[in-house]
mmCIF file of C-alpha atoms in Angstrom:
data_model
loop_
_atom_site.group_PDB
_atom_site.id
_atom_site.type_symbol
_atom_site.label_atom_id
_atom_site.label_comp_id
_atom_site.label_asym_id
_atom_site.label_seq_id
_atom_site.Cartn_x
_atom_site.Cartn_y
_atom_site.Cartn_z
ATOM 1 C CA UNK K 26 68.838 -43.827 -29.548
ATOM 2 C CA UNK K 27 70.546 -40.876 -30.991
ATOM 3 C CA UNK K 28 74.090 -40.575 -30.444
ATOM 4 C CA UNK K 29 74.809 -37.647 -28.203
ATOM 5 C CA UNK K 30 76.645 -36.472 -25.213
ATOM 6 C CA UNK K 31 73.961 -37.674 -22.926
ATOM 7 C CA UNK K 32 75.103 -41.049 -23.632
ATOM 8 C CA UNK K 33 77.784 -40.344 -20.922
ATOM 9 C CA UNK K 34 76.575 -41.671 -17.616
ATOM 10 C CA UNK K 35 76.123 -38.759 -15.283
ATOM 11 C CA UNK K 36 75.669 -36.175 -17.940
ATOM 12 C CA UNK K 37 72.379 -34.306 -18.397
ATOM 13 C CA UNK K 38 71.734 -31.171 -20.938
ATOM 14 C CA UNK K 39 68.980 -28.520 -20.637
ATOM 15 C CA UNK K 40 68.336 -25.582 -23.295
ATOM 16 C CA UNK K 41 66.655 -22.367 -22.801
ATOM 17 C CA UNK K 42 65.634 -20.726 -26.121
ATOM 18 C CA UNK K 43 64.258 -16.919 -25.879
ATOM 19 C CA UNK K 44 61.132 -16.724 -28.085
ATOM 20 C CA UNK K 45 61.998 -12.852 -28.588
ATOM 21 C CA UNK K 46 64.875 -13.251 -30.561
ATOM 22 C CA UNK K 47 67.426 -15.968 -31.763
ATOM 23 C CA UNK K 48 69.374 -16.540 -28.618
ATOM 24 C CA UNK K 49 69.336 -18.591 -25.710
ATOM 25 C CA UNK K 50 71.886 -20.664 -23.163
ATOM 26 C CA UNK K 51 72.488 -24.500 -22.722
ATOM 27 C CA UNK K 52 73.777 -26.381 -19.519
ATOM 28 C CA UNK K 53 75.686 -29.383 -19.186
ATOM 29 C CA UNK K 54 74.912 -30.702 -15.647
ATOM 30 C CA UNK K 55 76.999 -33.260 -13.692
ATOM 31 C CA UNK K 56 75.135 -33.527 -10.562
ATOM 32 C CA UNK K 57 77.453 -36.100 -9.076
ATOM 33 C CA UNK K 58 80.342 -33.620 -10.140
ATOM 34 C CA UNK K 59 82.894 -34.350 -12.750
ATOM 35 C CA UNK K 60 86.805 -33.894 -12.995
ATOM 36 C CA UNK K 61 87.201 -31.059 -15.466
ATOM 37 C CA UNK K 62 89.548 -29.369 -17.739
ATOM 38 C CA UNK K 63 89.377 -26.621 -20.360
ATOM 39 C CA UNK K 64 91.453 -25.259 -23.521
ATOM 40 C CA UNK K 65 90.993 -21.837 -25.015
ATOM 41 C CA UNK K 66 92.068 -21.646 -28.437
ATOM 42 C CA UNK K 67 90.434 -18.710 -29.967
ATOM 43 C CA UNK K 68 92.007 -15.177 -29.666
ATOM 44 C CA UNK K 69 88.815 -13.555 -28.466
ATOM 45 C CA UNK K 70 87.016 -15.603 -25.829
ATOM 46 C CA UNK K 71 84.408 -14.755 -23.326
ATOM 47 C CA UNK K 72 84.717 -17.167 -20.422
ATOM 48 C CA UNK K 73 84.507 -17.580 -16.568
ATOM 49 C CA UNK K 74 85.895 -19.684 -14.257
ATOM 50 C CA UNK K 75 88.481 -21.148 -16.504
ATOM 51 C CA UNK K 76 91.732 -20.453 -14.504
ATOM 52 C CA UNK K 77 90.314 -22.804 -11.625
ATOM 53 C CA UNK K 78 90.412 -25.673 -14.216
ATOM 54 C CA UNK K 79 94.317 -25.618 -14.710
ATOM 55 C CA UNK K 80 95.904 -28.777 -13.768
ATOM 56 C CA UNK K 81 98.055 -26.884 -11.061
ATOM 57 C CA UNK K 82 95.258 -25.362 -9.259
ATOM 58 C CA UNK K 83 93.135 -26.744 -6.511
ATOM 59 C CA UNK K 84 89.556 -27.342 -7.673
ATOM 60 C CA UNK K 85 89.395 -30.753 -9.214
ATOM 61 C CA UNK K 86 85.439 -30.979 -9.975
ATOM 62 C CA UNK K 87 82.722 -29.107 -11.436
ATOM 63 C CA UNK K 88 79.006 -29.501 -11.290
ATOM 64 C CA UNK K 89 77.965 -27.813 -14.626
ATOM 65 C CA UNK K 90 79.188 -26.076 -17.642
ATOM 66 C CA UNK K 91 77.178 -23.073 -19.149
ATOM 67 C CA UNK K 92 77.281 -22.265 -22.918
ATOM 68 C CA UNK K 93 75.528 -19.064 -23.866
ATOM 69 C CA UNK K 94 74.679 -16.665 -26.490
ATOM 70 C CA UNK K 95 74.329 -12.867 -25.768
ATOM 71 C CA UNK K 96 78.222 -12.234 -25.756
ATOM 72 C CA UNK K 97 79.812 -11.230 -22.335
ATOM 73 C CA UNK K 98 76.161 -10.374 -21.037
ATOM 74 C CA UNK K 99 75.392 -14.001 -21.389
ATOM 75 C CA UNK K 100 77.685 -14.986 -18.623
ATOM 76 C CA UNK K 101 75.161 -13.796 -16.223
ATOM 77 C CA UNK K 102 73.344 -16.873 -16.913
ATOM 78 C CA UNK K 103 75.776 -18.849 -14.947
ATOM 79 C CA UNK K 104 74.279 -17.133 -11.715
ATOM 80 C CA UNK K 105 70.974 -18.967 -12.442
ATOM 81 C CA UNK K 106 72.708 -22.233 -12.908
ATOM 82 C CA UNK K 107 74.385 -21.663 -9.520
ATOM 83 C CA UNK K 108 71.050 -20.747 -7.877
ATOM 84 C CA UNK K 109 69.322 -24.024 -9.237
ATOM 85 C CA UNK K 110 72.301 -26.203 -8.109
ATOM 86 C CA UNK K 111 72.375 -24.663 -4.858
ATOM 87 C CA UNK K 112 68.568 -25.320 -4.462
ATOM 88 C CA UNK K 113 69.394 -29.067 -5.193
ATOM 89 C CA UNK K 114 72.082 -29.027 -2.643
ATOM 90 C CA UNK K 115 74.800 -29.541 -4.924
ATOM 91 C CA UNK K 116 78.338 -27.874 -4.842
ATOM 92 C CA UNK K 117 81.643 -27.777 -2.987
ATOM 93 C CA UNK K 118 81.209 -27.771 0.802
ATOM 94 C CA UNK K 119 83.150 -24.883 2.169
ATOM 95 C CA UNK K 120 82.090 -24.606 5.760
ATOM 96 C CA UNK K 121 78.546 -23.989 6.265
ATOM 97 C CA UNK K 122 77.753 -23.567 2.463
ATOM 98 C CA UNK K 123 77.950 -25.488 -0.757
ATOM 99 C CA UNK K 124 79.312 -23.453 -3.698
ATOM 100 C CA UNK K 125 78.293 -24.712 -7.080
ATOM 101 C CA UNK K 126 81.168 -24.706 -9.606
ATOM 102 C CA UNK K 127 80.122 -23.387 -12.957
ATOM 103 C CA UNK K 128 82.538 -22.654 -15.718
ATOM 104 C CA UNK K 129 81.187 -21.182 -18.871
ATOM 105 C CA UNK K 130 81.813 -19.525 -22.250
ATOM 106 C CA UNK K 131 79.729 -17.469 -24.394
ATOM 107 C CA UNK K 132 79.274 -16.667 -28.193
ATOM 108 C CA UNK K 133 78.533 -13.504 -30.176
ATOM 109 C CA UNK K 134 74.987 -13.581 -31.481
ATOM 110 C CA UNK K 135 73.793 -9.676 -30.957
ATOM 111 C CA UNK K 136 73.347 -8.954 -34.569
ATOM 112 C CA UNK K 137 70.108 -10.861 -34.839
ATOM 113 C CA UNK K 138 67.430 -9.061 -33.563
ATOM 114 C CA UNK K 139 67.355 -6.686 -30.336
ATOM 115 C CA UNK K 140 70.865 -7.026 -28.881
ATOM 116 C CA UNK K 141 69.276 -5.960 -25.588
ATOM 117 C CA UNK K 142 67.723 -9.321 -25.334
ATOM 118 C CA UNK K 143 70.242 -11.724 -24.003
ATOM 119 C CA UNK K 144 70.420 -14.734 -21.793
ATOM 120 C CA UNK K 145 70.186 -13.787 -17.972
ATOM 121 C CA UNK K 146 70.218 -15.531 -14.596
ATOM 122 C CA UNK K 147 66.714 -16.661 -15.273
ATOM 123 C CA UNK K 148 67.574 -18.174 -18.636
ATOM 124 C CA UNK K 149 70.204 -20.390 -16.850
ATOM 125 C CA UNK K 150 68.047 -21.388 -14.054
ATOM 126 C CA UNK K 151 65.386 -22.441 -16.750
ATOM 127 C CA UNK K 152 67.970 -24.308 -18.755
ATOM 128 C CA UNK K 153 68.633 -26.303 -15.683
ATOM 129 C CA UNK K 154 64.954 -27.121 -15.052
ATOM 130 C CA UNK K 155 64.866 -28.386 -18.596
ATOM 131 C CA UNK K 156 67.927 -30.607 -18.363
ATOM 132 C CA UNK K 157 67.564 -34.425 -18.570
ATOM 133 C CA UNK K 158 69.244 -37.459 -19.964
ATOM 134 C CA UNK K 159 67.462 -37.441 -23.135
ATOM 135 C CA UNK K 160 69.343 -36.700 -26.269
ATOM 136 C CA UNK K 161 69.197 -32.913 -26.458
ATOM 137 C CA UNK K 162 67.542 -30.918 -29.288
ATOM 138 C CA UNK K 163 69.797 -29.687 -31.997
ATOM 139 C CA UNK K 164 70.073 -26.729 -34.306
ATOM 140 C CA UNK K 165 68.515 -23.570 -33.416
ATOM 141 C CA UNK K 166 68.017 -23.889 -29.829
ATOM 142 C CA UNK K 167 69.855 -22.984 -26.656
ATOM 143 C CA UNK K 168 73.563 -21.470 -27.277
ATOM 144 C CA UNK K 169 73.059 -22.453 -30.911
ATOM 145 C CA UNK K 170 69.883 -20.346 -31.255
ATOM 146 C CA UNK K 171 71.577 -17.229 -32.883
ATOM 147 C CA UNK K 172 74.814 -19.007 -34.258
ATOM 148 C CA UNK K 173 75.836 -18.119 -37.707
ATOM 149 C CA UNK K 174 78.676 -19.693 -39.859
ATOM 150 C CA UNK K 175 80.491 -18.488 -42.721
ATOM 151 C CA UNK K 176 80.812 -14.787 -41.860
ATOM 152 C CA UNK K 177 84.408 -14.339 -43.338
ATOM 153 C CA UNK K 178 83.085 -12.483 -46.289
ATOM 154 C CA UNK K 179 79.996 -10.737 -44.488
ATOM 155 C CA UNK K 180 77.007 -11.587 -42.662
ATOM 156 C CA UNK K 181 74.837 -11.185 -45.917
ATOM 157 C CA UNK K 182 76.745 -14.085 -47.307
ATOM 158 C CA UNK K 183 76.558 -16.305 -44.075
ATOM 159 C CA UNK K 184 74.571 -19.187 -43.204
ATOM 160 C CA UNK K 185 72.818 -20.529 -40.159
ATOM 161 C CA UNK K 186 74.753 -22.402 -37.595
ATOM 162 C CA UNK K 187 73.558 -24.100 -34.583
ATOM 163 C CA UNK K 188 74.152 -26.569 -31.667
ATOM 164 C CA UNK K 189 74.870 -30.288 -32.116
ATOM 165 C CA UNK K 190 75.730 -33.307 -30.178
ATOM 166 C CA UNK K 191 77.448 -36.754 -30.805
ATOM 167 C CA UNK K 192 79.315 -39.501 -29.086
ATOM 168 C CA UNK K 193 81.462 -42.577 -29.687
ATOM 169 C CA UNK K 194 81.668 -45.724 -27.557
ATOM 170 C CA UNK K 195 84.611 -47.985 -27.477
ATOM 171 C CA UNK K 196 84.870 -50.982 -25.410
ATOM 172 C CA UNK K 197 82.175 -49.887 -22.997
ATOM 173 C CA UNK K 198 83.720 -46.456 -22.590
ATOM 174 C CA UNK K 199 81.656 -43.430 -23.962
ATOM 175 C CA UNK K 200 83.033 -39.863 -25.176
ATOM 176 C CA UNK K 201 80.475 -37.298 -26.209
ATOM 177 C CA UNK K 202 80.586 -33.895 -27.429
ATOM 178 C CA UNK K 203 78.042 -30.900 -27.574
ATOM 179 C CA UNK K 204 79.149 -28.055 -29.761
ATOM 180 C CA UNK K 205 77.485 -24.554 -30.494
ATOM 181 C CA UNK K 206 78.817 -23.672 -33.770
ATOM 182 C CA UNK K 207 79.125 -19.974 -34.571
ATOM 183 C CA UNK K 208 82.190 -19.968 -36.612
ATOM 184 C CA UNK K 209 83.685 -17.452 -38.874
ATOM 185 C CA UNK K 210 84.672 -20.056 -41.224
ATOM 186 C CA UNK K 211 83.181 -22.900 -43.192
ATOM 187 C CA UNK K 212 81.833 -26.309 -41.867
ATOM 188 C CA UNK K 213 83.131 -29.215 -43.708
ATOM 189 C CA UNK K 214 82.301 -32.835 -43.697
ATOM 190 C CA UNK K 215 85.624 -34.280 -41.977
ATOM 191 C CA UNK K 216 85.547 -37.171 -44.219
ATOM 192 C CA UNK K 217 85.208 -35.765 -47.767
ATOM 193 C CA UNK K 218 86.310 -32.273 -47.181
ATOM 194 C CA UNK K 219 82.981 -31.258 -48.709
ATOM 195 C CA UNK K 220 81.798 -27.747 -47.544
ATOM 196 C CA UNK K 221 78.398 -28.177 -45.849
ATOM 197 C CA UNK K 222 77.544 -24.775 -44.833
ATOM 198 C CA UNK K 223 79.498 -21.313 -44.749
ATOM 199 C CA UNK K 224 80.424 -18.338 -46.772
ATOM 200 C CA UNK K 225 78.171 -17.978 -50.101
ATOM 201 C CA UNK K 226 79.026 -16.489 -53.344
ATOM 202 C CA UNK K 227 78.343 -12.930 -53.973
ATOM 203 C CA UNK K 228 74.838 -13.690 -55.394
ATOM 204 C CA UNK K 229 74.186 -15.915 -52.196
ATOM 205 C CA UNK K 230 73.169 -18.981 -54.589
ATOM 206 C CA UNK K 231 75.977 -21.303 -53.810
ATOM 207 C CA UNK K 232 78.568 -22.394 -51.528
ATOM 208 C CA UNK K 233 81.786 -20.258 -52.074
ATOM 209 C CA UNK K 234 84.572 -22.552 -50.062
ATOM 210 C CA UNK K 235 86.156 -19.859 -47.982
ATOM 211 C CA UNK K 236 89.670 -21.689 -47.882
ATOM 212 C CA UNK K 237 89.853 -21.825 -51.541
ATOM 213 C CA UNK K 238 88.665 -18.245 -51.925
ATOM 214 C CA UNK K 239 91.241 -17.032 -49.416
ATOM 215 C CA UNK K 240 94.017 -18.870 -51.282
ATOM 216 C CA UNK K 241 93.022 -17.427 -54.556
ATOM 217 C CA UNK K 242 93.213 -13.941 -53.288
ATOM 218 C CA UNK K 243 89.629 -13.006 -52.261
ATOM 219 C CA UNK K 244 89.909 -10.323 -49.423
ATOM 220 C CA UNK K 245 87.911 -10.922 -46.268
ATOM 221 C CA UNK K 246 85.479 -8.459 -45.003
ATOM 222 C CA UNK K 247 86.741 -6.543 -42.015
ATOM 223 C CA UNK K 248 85.640 -8.420 -38.839
ATOM 224 C CA UNK K 249 85.323 -7.402 -35.115
ATOM 225 C CA UNK K 250 87.268 -9.569 -32.623
ATOM 226 C CA UNK K 251 85.084 -11.757 -30.520
ATOM 227 C CA UNK K 252 82.057 -11.634 -33.060
ATOM 228 C CA UNK K 253 82.378 -15.441 -33.753
ATOM 229 C CA UNK K 254 83.202 -18.370 -31.723
ATOM 230 C CA UNK K 255 82.599 -22.073 -31.541
ATOM 231 C CA UNK K 256 82.148 -23.385 -27.904
ATOM 232 C CA UNK K 257 81.586 -26.831 -26.435
ATOM 233 C CA UNK K 258 81.750 -29.416 -23.827
ATOM 234 C CA UNK K 259 83.344 -33.002 -24.343
ATOM 235 C CA UNK K 260 82.467 -35.510 -21.483
ATOM 236 C CA UNK K 261 83.420 -39.006 -20.756
ATOM 237 C CA UNK K 262 82.423 -41.714 -18.275
ATOM 238 C CA UNK K 263 85.985 -42.937 -18.311
ATOM 239 C CA UNK K 264 88.061 -42.614 -15.121
ATOM 240 C CA UNK K 265 90.335 -39.588 -15.890
ATOM 241 C CA UNK K 266 92.555 -37.111 -13.992
ATOM 242 C CA UNK K 267 92.265 -33.367 -13.971
ATOM 243 C CA UNK K 268 95.524 -33.238 -16.185
ATOM 244 C CA UNK K 269 93.845 -35.783 -18.576
ATOM 245 C CA UNK K 270 90.710 -33.698 -18.698
ATOM 246 C CA UNK K 271 92.611 -30.561 -19.952
ATOM 247 C CA UNK K 272 94.479 -33.059 -22.536
ATOM 248 C CA UNK K 273 90.800 -34.136 -23.816
ATOM 249 C CA UNK K 274 89.984 -30.551 -24.367
ATOM 250 C CA UNK K 275 93.110 -29.738 -26.012
ATOM 251 C CA UNK K 276 92.684 -32.686 -28.728
ATOM 252 C CA UNK K 277 89.012 -32.064 -29.037
ATOM 253 C CA UNK K 278 90.213 -28.930 -30.806
ATOM 254 C CA UNK K 279 91.550 -31.167 -33.524
ATOM 255 C CA UNK K 280 88.101 -32.290 -34.032
ATOM 256 C CA UNK K 281 87.060 -28.582 -34.673
ATOM 257 C CA UNK K 282 89.774 -28.045 -37.089
ATOM 258 C CA UNK K 283 88.593 -31.104 -39.027
ATOM 259 C CA UNK K 284 85.269 -29.692 -39.396
ATOM 260 C CA UNK K 285 85.826 -26.039 -39.631
ATOM 261 C CA UNK K 286 87.959 -24.071 -41.851
ATOM 262 C CA UNK K 287 89.522 -21.516 -41.003
ATOM 263 C CA UNK K 288 89.346 -22.079 -37.205
ATOM 264 C CA UNK K 289 90.807 -20.694 -34.138
ATOM 265 C CA UNK K 290 91.293 -17.224 -35.788
ATOM 266 C CA UNK K 291 91.849 -13.864 -34.380
ATOM 267 C CA UNK K 292 87.988 -13.262 -34.479
ATOM 268 C CA UNK K 293 86.859 -16.530 -32.910
ATOM 269 C CA UNK K 294 86.797 -17.265 -29.149
ATOM 270 C CA UNK K 295 86.838 -21.078 -29.615
ATOM 271 C CA UNK K 296 86.717 -22.839 -26.370
ATOM 272 C CA UNK K 297 86.163 -26.431 -25.178
ATOM 273 C CA UNK K 298 85.599 -28.052 -21.691
ATOM 274 C CA UNK K 299 86.081 -31.636 -20.957
ATOM 275 C CA UNK K 300 84.498 -33.498 -18.151
ATOM 276 C CA UNK K 301 85.049 -36.988 -16.612
ATOM 277 C CA UNK K 302 82.390 -38.492 -14.666
ATOM 278 C CA UNK K 303 84.217 -41.844 -14.042
ATOM 279 C CA UNK K 304 81.063 -43.804 -13.997
ATOM 280 C CA UNK K 305 82.248 -46.672 -16.170
ATOM 281 C CA UNK K 306 85.024 -47.339 -13.514
ATOM 282 C CA UNK K 307 87.492 -47.676 -16.382
ATOM 283 C CA UNK K 308 89.663 -46.261 -18.996
ATOM 284 C CA UNK K 309 90.809 -47.399 -22.490
ATOM 285 C CA UNK K 310 93.734 -44.999 -22.190
ATOM 286 C CA UNK K 311 94.433 -41.553 -22.965
ATOM 287 C CA UNK K 312 95.499 -42.143 -26.575
ATOM 288 C CA UNK K 313 92.065 -43.740 -27.508
ATOM 289 C CA UNK K 314 90.136 -41.281 -25.467
ATOM 290 C CA UNK K 315 92.032 -38.596 -27.383
ATOM 291 C CA UNK K 316 90.800 -39.941 -30.731
ATOM 292 C CA UNK K 317 87.317 -40.449 -29.410
ATOM 293 C CA UNK K 318 87.122 -36.886 -28.226
ATOM 294 C CA UNK K 319 88.307 -35.293 -31.378
ATOM 295 C CA UNK K 320 85.957 -37.778 -33.475
ATOM 296 C CA UNK K 321 82.893 -36.520 -31.331
ATOM 297 C CA UNK K 322 83.757 -32.922 -31.610
ATOM 298 C CA UNK K 323 83.825 -32.960 -35.541
ATOM 299 C CA UNK K 324 80.812 -34.953 -35.655
ATOM 300 C CA UNK K 325 78.786 -32.569 -33.349
ATOM 301 C CA UNK K 326 79.927 -29.569 -35.426
ATOM 302 C CA UNK K 327 78.368 -31.360 -38.479
ATOM 303 C CA UNK K 328 75.291 -32.208 -36.622
ATOM 304 C CA UNK K 329 75.109 -28.495 -35.494
ATOM 305 C CA UNK K 330 74.742 -27.156 -39.059
ATOM 306 C CA UNK K 331 72.889 -30.158 -40.473
ATOM 307 C CA UNK K 332 70.099 -29.622 -37.681
ATOM 308 C CA UNK K 333 70.080 -25.867 -38.151
ATOM 309 C CA UNK K 334 67.110 -24.166 -39.800
ATOM 310 C CA UNK K 335 67.206 -21.199 -41.983
ATOM 311 C CA UNK K 336 65.981 -17.862 -40.672
ATOM 312 C CA UNK K 337 64.719 -14.511 -41.924
ATOM 313 C CA UNK K 338 65.394 -11.474 -39.612
ATOM 314 C CA UNK K 339 65.563 -7.811 -40.418
ATOM 315 C CA UNK K 340 65.807 -8.274 -44.176
ATOM 316 C CA UNK K 341 68.577 -10.944 -43.859
ATOM 317 C CA UNK K 342 68.021 -14.388 -45.025
ATOM 318 C CA UNK K 343 70.310 -16.795 -43.500
ATOM 319 C CA UNK K 344 69.838 -20.338 -45.307
ATOM 320 C CA UNK K 345 70.439 -23.661 -43.679
ATOM 321 C CA UNK K 346 72.422 -26.600 -44.678
ATOM 322 C CA UNK K 347 71.016 -28.220 -47.875
ATOM 323 C CA UNK K 348 69.199 -25.234 -48.937
ATOM 324 C CA UNK K 349 71.581 -24.305 -51.706
ATOM 325 C CA UNK K 350 71.237 -26.004 -54.959
#
């Protein structure tokens, strides 16, 4: 079976991909609820329900996490996720009602096609209907449908991003990650440092290596804040506390920084959530879990671009990883 976040007991993933333009949303379900944390590192995030995940705040557990395209409009998809969960009788018991707790984050994909088409509540509901324990599809689907990487020298020199997943298992405990990569920077192989996808040369024929280009003085193109972003979910079946979930979200960003350069810029809204289902009934300790989380995130980023397919839209060609000679 393909290594993915659904290797974590208690986790399901569903995508909705809009057929009208490259956009969509992805839901990570924890029907039995999960301890949750978050770490927002980018300077231009688009999020919901992140304050309640602070370790000092009351709510301990969530029922789903939404990842969506559509910029801030995409947060509307969370309403559909809540409706679906309510219909299943899933949520936090508050008197006569059950309120599903659904944090979420969005990425910016509005330049690809008609920006008036973006994920809404119906899209979030459809993503829940599609959710399963099967390894999720990767590449140009769900929240990764409109993802683009390597925009630091302009969109015409960028490449197609996507969504990817990976997992790591140690001594019977699994940590998985699901990441939608729409980064301003390049995506690298974390082991070799080789650029896999990102900014291209002026003629578009080869990878540029944005880090080296910046260091030799090539000026980046002006970028609007929030027009990039890598968002994702880390999940584990280990028994963890809310504070430990927050720490896993933090160290997951180490994995992003291994696979994306530059990461966490002023123009990215990089956000990672962490979920703990506790279904393994054990824990190898936070040091090991942290190493696993960073590794899974880095691998998921790589999988996102390797699974992506090149697209042509409105006269713009965004090649996929492996297309360049």
